[in-house]
Short mmCIF file of C-alpha atoms in Angstrom, two decimals:
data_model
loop_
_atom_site.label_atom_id
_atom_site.label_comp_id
_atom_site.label_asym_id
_atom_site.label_seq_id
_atom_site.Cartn_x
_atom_site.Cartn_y
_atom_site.Cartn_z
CA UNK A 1 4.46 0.40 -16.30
CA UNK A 2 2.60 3.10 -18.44
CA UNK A 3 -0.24 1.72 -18.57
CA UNK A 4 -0.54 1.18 -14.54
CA UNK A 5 0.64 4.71 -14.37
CA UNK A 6 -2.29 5.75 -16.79
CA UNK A 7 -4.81 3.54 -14.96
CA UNK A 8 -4.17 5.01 -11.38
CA UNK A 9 -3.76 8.28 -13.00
CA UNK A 10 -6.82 7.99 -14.30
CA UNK A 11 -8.52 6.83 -11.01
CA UNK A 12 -6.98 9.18 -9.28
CA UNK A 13 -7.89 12.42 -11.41
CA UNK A 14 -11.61 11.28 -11.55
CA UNK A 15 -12.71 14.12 -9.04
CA UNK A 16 -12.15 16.84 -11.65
CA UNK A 17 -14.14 14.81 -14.37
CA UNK A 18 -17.12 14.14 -11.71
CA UNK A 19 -17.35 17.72 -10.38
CA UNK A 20 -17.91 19.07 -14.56
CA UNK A 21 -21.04 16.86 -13.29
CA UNK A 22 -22.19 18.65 -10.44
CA UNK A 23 -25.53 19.43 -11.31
CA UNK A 24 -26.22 16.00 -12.41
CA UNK A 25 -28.16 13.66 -9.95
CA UNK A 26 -25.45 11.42 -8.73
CA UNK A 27 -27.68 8.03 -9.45
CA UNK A 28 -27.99 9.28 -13.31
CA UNK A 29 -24.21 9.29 -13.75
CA UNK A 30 -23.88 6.28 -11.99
CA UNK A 31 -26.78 4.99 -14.05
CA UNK A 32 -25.40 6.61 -17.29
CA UNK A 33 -22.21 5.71 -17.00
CA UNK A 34 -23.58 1.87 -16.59
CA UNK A 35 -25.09 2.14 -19.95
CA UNK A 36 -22.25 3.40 -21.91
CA UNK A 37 -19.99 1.54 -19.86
CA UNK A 38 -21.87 -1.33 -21.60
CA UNK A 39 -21.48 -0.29 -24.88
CA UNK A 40 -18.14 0.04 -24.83
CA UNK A 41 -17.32 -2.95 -23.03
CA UNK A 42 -19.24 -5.19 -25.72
CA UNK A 43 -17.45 -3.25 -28.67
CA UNK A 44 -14.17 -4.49 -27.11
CA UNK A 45 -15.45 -8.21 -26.49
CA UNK A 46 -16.67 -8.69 -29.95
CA UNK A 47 -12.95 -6.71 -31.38
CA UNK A 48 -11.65 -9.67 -28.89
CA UNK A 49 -13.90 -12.25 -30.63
CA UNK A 50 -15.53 -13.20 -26.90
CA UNK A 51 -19.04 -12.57 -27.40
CA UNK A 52 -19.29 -16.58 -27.41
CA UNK A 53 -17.49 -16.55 -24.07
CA UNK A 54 -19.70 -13.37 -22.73
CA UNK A 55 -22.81 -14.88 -23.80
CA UNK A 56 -21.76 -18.49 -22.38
CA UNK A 57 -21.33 -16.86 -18.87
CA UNK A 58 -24.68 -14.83 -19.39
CA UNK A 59 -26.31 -18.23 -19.35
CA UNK A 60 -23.99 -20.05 -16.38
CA UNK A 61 -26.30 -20.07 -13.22
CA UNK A 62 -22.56 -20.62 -11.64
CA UNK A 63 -21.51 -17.55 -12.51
CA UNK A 64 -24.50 -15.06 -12.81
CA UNK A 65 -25.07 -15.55 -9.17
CA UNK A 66 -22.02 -14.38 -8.14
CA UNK A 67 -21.20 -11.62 -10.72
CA UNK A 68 -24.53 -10.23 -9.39
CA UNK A 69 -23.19 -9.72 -5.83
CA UNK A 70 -19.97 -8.18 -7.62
CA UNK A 71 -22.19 -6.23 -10.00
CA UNK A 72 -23.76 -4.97 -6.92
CA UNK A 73 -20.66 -4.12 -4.70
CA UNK A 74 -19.37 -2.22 -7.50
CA UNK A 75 -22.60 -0.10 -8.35
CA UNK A 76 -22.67 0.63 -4.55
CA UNK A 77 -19.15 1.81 -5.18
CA UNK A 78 -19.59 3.91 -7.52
CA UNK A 79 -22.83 6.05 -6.34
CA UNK A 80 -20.76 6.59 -3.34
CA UNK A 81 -17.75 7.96 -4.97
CA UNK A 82 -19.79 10.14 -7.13
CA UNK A 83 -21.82 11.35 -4.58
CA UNK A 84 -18.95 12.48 -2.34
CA UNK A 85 -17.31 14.03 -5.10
CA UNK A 86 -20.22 16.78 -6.16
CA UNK A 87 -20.89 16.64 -2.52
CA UNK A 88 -17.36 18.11 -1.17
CA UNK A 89 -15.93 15.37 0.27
CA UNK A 90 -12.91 14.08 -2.13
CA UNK A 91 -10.52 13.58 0.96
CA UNK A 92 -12.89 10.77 2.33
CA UNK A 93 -13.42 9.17 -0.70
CA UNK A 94 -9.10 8.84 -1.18
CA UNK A 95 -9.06 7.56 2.53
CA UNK A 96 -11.47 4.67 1.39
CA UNK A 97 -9.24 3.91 -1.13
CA UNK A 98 -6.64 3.90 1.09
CA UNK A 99 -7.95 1.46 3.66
CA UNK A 100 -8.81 -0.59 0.94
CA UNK A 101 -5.69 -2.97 0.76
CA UNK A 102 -6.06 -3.20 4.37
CA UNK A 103 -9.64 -4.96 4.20
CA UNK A 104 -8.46 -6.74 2.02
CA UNK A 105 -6.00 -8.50 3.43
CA UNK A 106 -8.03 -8.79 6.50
CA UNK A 107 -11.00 -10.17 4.43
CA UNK A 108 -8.29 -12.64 2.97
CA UNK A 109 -7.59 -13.79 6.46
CA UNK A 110 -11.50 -14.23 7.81
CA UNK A 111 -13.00 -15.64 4.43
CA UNK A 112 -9.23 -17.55 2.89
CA UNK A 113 -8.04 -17.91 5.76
CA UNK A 114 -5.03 -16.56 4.25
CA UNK A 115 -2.34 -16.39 6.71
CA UNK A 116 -0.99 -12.89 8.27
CA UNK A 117 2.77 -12.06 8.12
CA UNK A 118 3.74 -10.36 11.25
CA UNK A 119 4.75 -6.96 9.44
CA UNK A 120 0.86 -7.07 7.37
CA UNK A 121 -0.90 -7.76 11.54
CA UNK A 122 1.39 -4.79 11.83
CA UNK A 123 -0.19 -2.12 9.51
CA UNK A 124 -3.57 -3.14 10.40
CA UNK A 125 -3.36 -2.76 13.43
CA UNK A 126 -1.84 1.01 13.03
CA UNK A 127 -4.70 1.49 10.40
CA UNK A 128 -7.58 0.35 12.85
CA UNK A 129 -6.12 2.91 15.13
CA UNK A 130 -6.09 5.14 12.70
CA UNK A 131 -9.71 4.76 11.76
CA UNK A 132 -10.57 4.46 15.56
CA UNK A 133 -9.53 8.32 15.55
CA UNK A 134 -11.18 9.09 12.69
CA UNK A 135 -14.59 7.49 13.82
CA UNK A 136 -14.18 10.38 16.71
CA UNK A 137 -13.26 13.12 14.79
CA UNK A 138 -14.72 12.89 11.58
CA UNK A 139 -18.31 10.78 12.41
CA UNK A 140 -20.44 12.21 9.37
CA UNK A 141 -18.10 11.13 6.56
CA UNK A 142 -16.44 7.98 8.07
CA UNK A 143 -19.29 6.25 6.23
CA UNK A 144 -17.86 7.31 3.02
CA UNK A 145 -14.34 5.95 3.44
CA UNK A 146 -15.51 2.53 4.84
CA UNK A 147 -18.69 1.94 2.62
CA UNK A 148 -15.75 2.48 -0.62
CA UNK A 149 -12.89 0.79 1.34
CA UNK A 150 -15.41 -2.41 1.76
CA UNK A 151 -17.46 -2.09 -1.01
CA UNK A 152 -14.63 -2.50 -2.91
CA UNK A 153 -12.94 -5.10 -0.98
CA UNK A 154 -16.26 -7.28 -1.28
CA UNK A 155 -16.32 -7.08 -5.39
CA UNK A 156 -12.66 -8.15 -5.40
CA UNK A 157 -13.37 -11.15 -2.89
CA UNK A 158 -16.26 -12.11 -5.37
CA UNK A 159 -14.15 -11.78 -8.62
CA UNK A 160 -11.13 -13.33 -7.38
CA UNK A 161 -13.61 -16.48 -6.21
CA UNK A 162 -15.35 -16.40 -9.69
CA UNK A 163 -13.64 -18.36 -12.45
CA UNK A 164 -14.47 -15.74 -15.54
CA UNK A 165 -12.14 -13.69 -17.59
CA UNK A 166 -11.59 -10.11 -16.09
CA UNK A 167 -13.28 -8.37 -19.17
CA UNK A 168 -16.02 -11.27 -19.77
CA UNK A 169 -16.88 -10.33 -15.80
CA UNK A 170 -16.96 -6.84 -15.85
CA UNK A 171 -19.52 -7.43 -19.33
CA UNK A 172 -21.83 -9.82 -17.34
CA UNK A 173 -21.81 -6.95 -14.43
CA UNK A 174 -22.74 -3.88 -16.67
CA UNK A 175 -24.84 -6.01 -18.13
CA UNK A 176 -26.87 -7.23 -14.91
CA UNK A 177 -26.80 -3.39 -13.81
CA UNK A 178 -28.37 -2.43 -16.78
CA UNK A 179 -31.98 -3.03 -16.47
CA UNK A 180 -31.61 -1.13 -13.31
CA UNK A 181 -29.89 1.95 -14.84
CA UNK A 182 -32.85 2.01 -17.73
CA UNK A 183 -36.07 1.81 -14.97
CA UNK A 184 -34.34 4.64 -12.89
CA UNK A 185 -33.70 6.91 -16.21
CA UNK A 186 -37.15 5.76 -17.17
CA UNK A 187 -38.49 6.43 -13.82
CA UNK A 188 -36.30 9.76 -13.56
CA UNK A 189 -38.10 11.04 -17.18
CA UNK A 190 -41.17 11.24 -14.98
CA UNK A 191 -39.91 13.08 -11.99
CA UNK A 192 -38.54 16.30 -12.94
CA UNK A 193 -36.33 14.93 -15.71
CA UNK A 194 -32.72 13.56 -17.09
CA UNK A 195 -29.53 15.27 -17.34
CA UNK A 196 -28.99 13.90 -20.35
CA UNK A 197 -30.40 15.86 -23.34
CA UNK A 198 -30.16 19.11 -21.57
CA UNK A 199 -26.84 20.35 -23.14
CA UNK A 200 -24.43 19.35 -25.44
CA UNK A 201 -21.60 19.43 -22.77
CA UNK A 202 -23.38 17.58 -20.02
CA UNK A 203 -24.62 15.19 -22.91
CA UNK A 204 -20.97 14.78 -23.89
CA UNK A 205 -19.57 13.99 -20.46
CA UNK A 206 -22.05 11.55 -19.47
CA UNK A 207 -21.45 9.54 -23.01
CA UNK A 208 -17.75 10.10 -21.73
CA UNK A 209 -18.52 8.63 -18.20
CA UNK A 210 -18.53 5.18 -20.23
CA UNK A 211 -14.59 5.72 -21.52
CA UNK A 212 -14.06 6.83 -18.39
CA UNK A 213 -15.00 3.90 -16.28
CA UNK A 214 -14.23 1.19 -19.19
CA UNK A 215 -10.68 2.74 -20.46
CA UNK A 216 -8.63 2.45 -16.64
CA UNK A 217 -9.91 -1.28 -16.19
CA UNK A 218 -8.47 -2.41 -19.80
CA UNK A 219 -4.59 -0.49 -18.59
CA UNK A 220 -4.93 -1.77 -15.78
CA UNK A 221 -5.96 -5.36 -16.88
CA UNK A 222 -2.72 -4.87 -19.08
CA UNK A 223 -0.87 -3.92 -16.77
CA UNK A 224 -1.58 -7.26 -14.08
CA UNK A 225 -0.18 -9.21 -17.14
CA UNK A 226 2.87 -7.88 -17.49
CA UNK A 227 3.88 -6.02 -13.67
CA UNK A 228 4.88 -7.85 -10.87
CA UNK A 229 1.97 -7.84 -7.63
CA UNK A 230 4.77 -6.19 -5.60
CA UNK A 231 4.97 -3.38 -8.06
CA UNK A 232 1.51 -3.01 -9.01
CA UNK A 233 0.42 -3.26 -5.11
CA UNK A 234 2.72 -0.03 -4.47
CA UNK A 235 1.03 1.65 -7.67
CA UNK A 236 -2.38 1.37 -6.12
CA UNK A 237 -1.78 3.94 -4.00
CA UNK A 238 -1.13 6.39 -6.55
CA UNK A 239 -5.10 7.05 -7.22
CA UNK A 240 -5.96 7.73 -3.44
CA UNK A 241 -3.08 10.20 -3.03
CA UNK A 242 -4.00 11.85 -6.57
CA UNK A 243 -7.71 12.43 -4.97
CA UNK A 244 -6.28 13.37 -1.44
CA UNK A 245 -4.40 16.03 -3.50
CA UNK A 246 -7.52 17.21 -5.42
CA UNK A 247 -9.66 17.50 -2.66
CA UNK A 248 -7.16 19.27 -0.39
CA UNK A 249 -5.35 21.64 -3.30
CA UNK A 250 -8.01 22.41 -6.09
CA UNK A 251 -11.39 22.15 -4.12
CA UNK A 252 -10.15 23.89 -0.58
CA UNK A 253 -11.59 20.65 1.44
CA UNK A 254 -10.08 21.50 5.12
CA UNK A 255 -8.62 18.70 7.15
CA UNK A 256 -9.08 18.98 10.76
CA UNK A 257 -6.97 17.64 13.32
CA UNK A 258 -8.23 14.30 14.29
CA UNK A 259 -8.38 13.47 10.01
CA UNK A 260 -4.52 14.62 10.03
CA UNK A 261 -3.73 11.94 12.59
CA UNK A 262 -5.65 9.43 10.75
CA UNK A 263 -4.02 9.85 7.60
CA UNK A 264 -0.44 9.72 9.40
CA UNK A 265 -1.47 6.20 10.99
CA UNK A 266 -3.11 4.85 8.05
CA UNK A 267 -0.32 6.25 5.64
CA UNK A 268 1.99 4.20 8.66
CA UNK A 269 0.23 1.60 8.05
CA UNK A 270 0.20 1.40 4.50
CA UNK A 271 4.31 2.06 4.49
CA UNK A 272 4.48 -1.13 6.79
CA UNK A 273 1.95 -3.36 4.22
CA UNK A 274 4.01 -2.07 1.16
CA UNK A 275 7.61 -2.68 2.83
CA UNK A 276 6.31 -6.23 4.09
CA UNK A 277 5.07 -6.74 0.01
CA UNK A 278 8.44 -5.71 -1.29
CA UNK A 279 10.26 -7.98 1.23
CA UNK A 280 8.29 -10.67 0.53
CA UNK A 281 8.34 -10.31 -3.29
CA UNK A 282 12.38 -10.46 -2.55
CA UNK A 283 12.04 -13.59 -0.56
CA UNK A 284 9.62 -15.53 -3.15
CA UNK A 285 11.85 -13.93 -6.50
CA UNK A 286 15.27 -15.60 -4.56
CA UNK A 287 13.55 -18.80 -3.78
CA UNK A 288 12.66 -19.46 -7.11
CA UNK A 289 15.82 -18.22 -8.58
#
């Protein structure tokens, strides 16, 4: 339980980390935060002893192919969360992670065809309406919430539907991002150049960026041993409402009208999806008892 607490906390207090980077280009952090993402990633394979297993999938055509469409839904990912960080729009950014679940389980219907409990057709449906209203009011930044929401859905379709250890994937991804992080830096040097080298605090935070981005996915990998999917699903929403919070309480982001209705429906929504995933949790935990 603390360490999903301390995961989600994490994720959800990233906007005050991000905007000490505000006069960063977004692609270095991203690109920076790939690269020292990578080096602390490796330093806890080899303190696992998997290097054999990390360098094994390196070399597995089976599995390179699709950690590369991961590795890419999760770069995309993360330039868009930066980006609409430093560029004042937190409260989008939590909505994506709200709608999240939501295309999820509606990917796990189209591509599993997973089947939909009446209380799950429910929520989307409230969310969808939700969005539909948002799409009116809010055009400019809708892009935001649904390129995170399905960005992220995406790299957990791939991952779930690759057979490779959580941290052995998430080394093969840094990994495959990495000669794109170096030829932007390199390519950055060029053009004006890096953030890094500048200061010592922006140096510090961007070396930081890597702990930042590595240390959440080892709680959290923790925690899916050890918590029960019903409790960890209701968790999840503790990072979007920790950046809804941000954005609307420390940075002053306004919410207009139409974006207040929204986040009532999809908040609906989401109260129907986590009811129906207690519920069911309760069904499965009798059944087997």
């Amino acid at each position: 339980m603390l360490a999903a607490l301390a995961a989600y906390g994490l994720w959800g207090l990233l906007p005050l980390f991000f905007r000490l980077l505000h006069h960063v280009d977004p692609v270095e952090i991203v690109t920076q935060r790939i690269l020292w993402s990578l080096l602390l990633i490796l330093a806890i394979i080899a303190a696992r002893k998997g290097l054999p297993a990390f360098l094994g999938a390196m070399g597995d055509r089976r599995l390179v192919v699709p950690l590369a469409g991961s590795a890419m839904m999760i770069g995309v990912n993360w330039l868009t969360y930066v980006w609409a960080v430093n560029g004042g729009h937190i409260v989008a950014a939590s909505l994506g992670y709200f709608l999240n679940p939501l295309v999820n389980v509606t990917l796990g219907v189209l591509v599993l065809k997973e089947k939909l409990r009446l209380s799950q057709m429910l929520a989307i449906g409230v969310a969808a309406i939700g969005v539909a209203i948002l799409a009116a009011s809010a055009l400019t930044t809708l892009w935001i919430s649904l390129a995170l929401a399905f960005s992220f859905a995406f790299y957990a379709l791939l991952r779930k539907l690759t057979p490779v250890a959580p941290m052995t994937g998430l080394g093969v991804e840094t990994a495959l991002l990495t000669p794109l992080a170096i030829a932007y830096l390199l390519w950055e040097m060029g053009h004006g150049g890096v953030g890094f080298g500048q200061d010592m605090p922006t140096t510090a935070l961007l070396i930081i960026s890597g702990a930042v981005t590595t240390v959440p996915l080892v709680l959290f990998a923790v925690a899916a041993q050890r918590l029960p999917m019903a409790t960890l699903g209701l968790m999840q929403y503790l990072a979007p409402t920790l950046q809804f919070l941000c954005g609307v309480l420390l940075f002053g982001e306004k919410l207009s009208t139409g974006q207040m209705a929204s986040f009532g429906l999809i908040w609906l929504g989401l109260i129907f999806f986590a009811s129906d995933g207690i519920a069911n949790a309760r069904r499965n935990r009798l059944a087997t008892a």
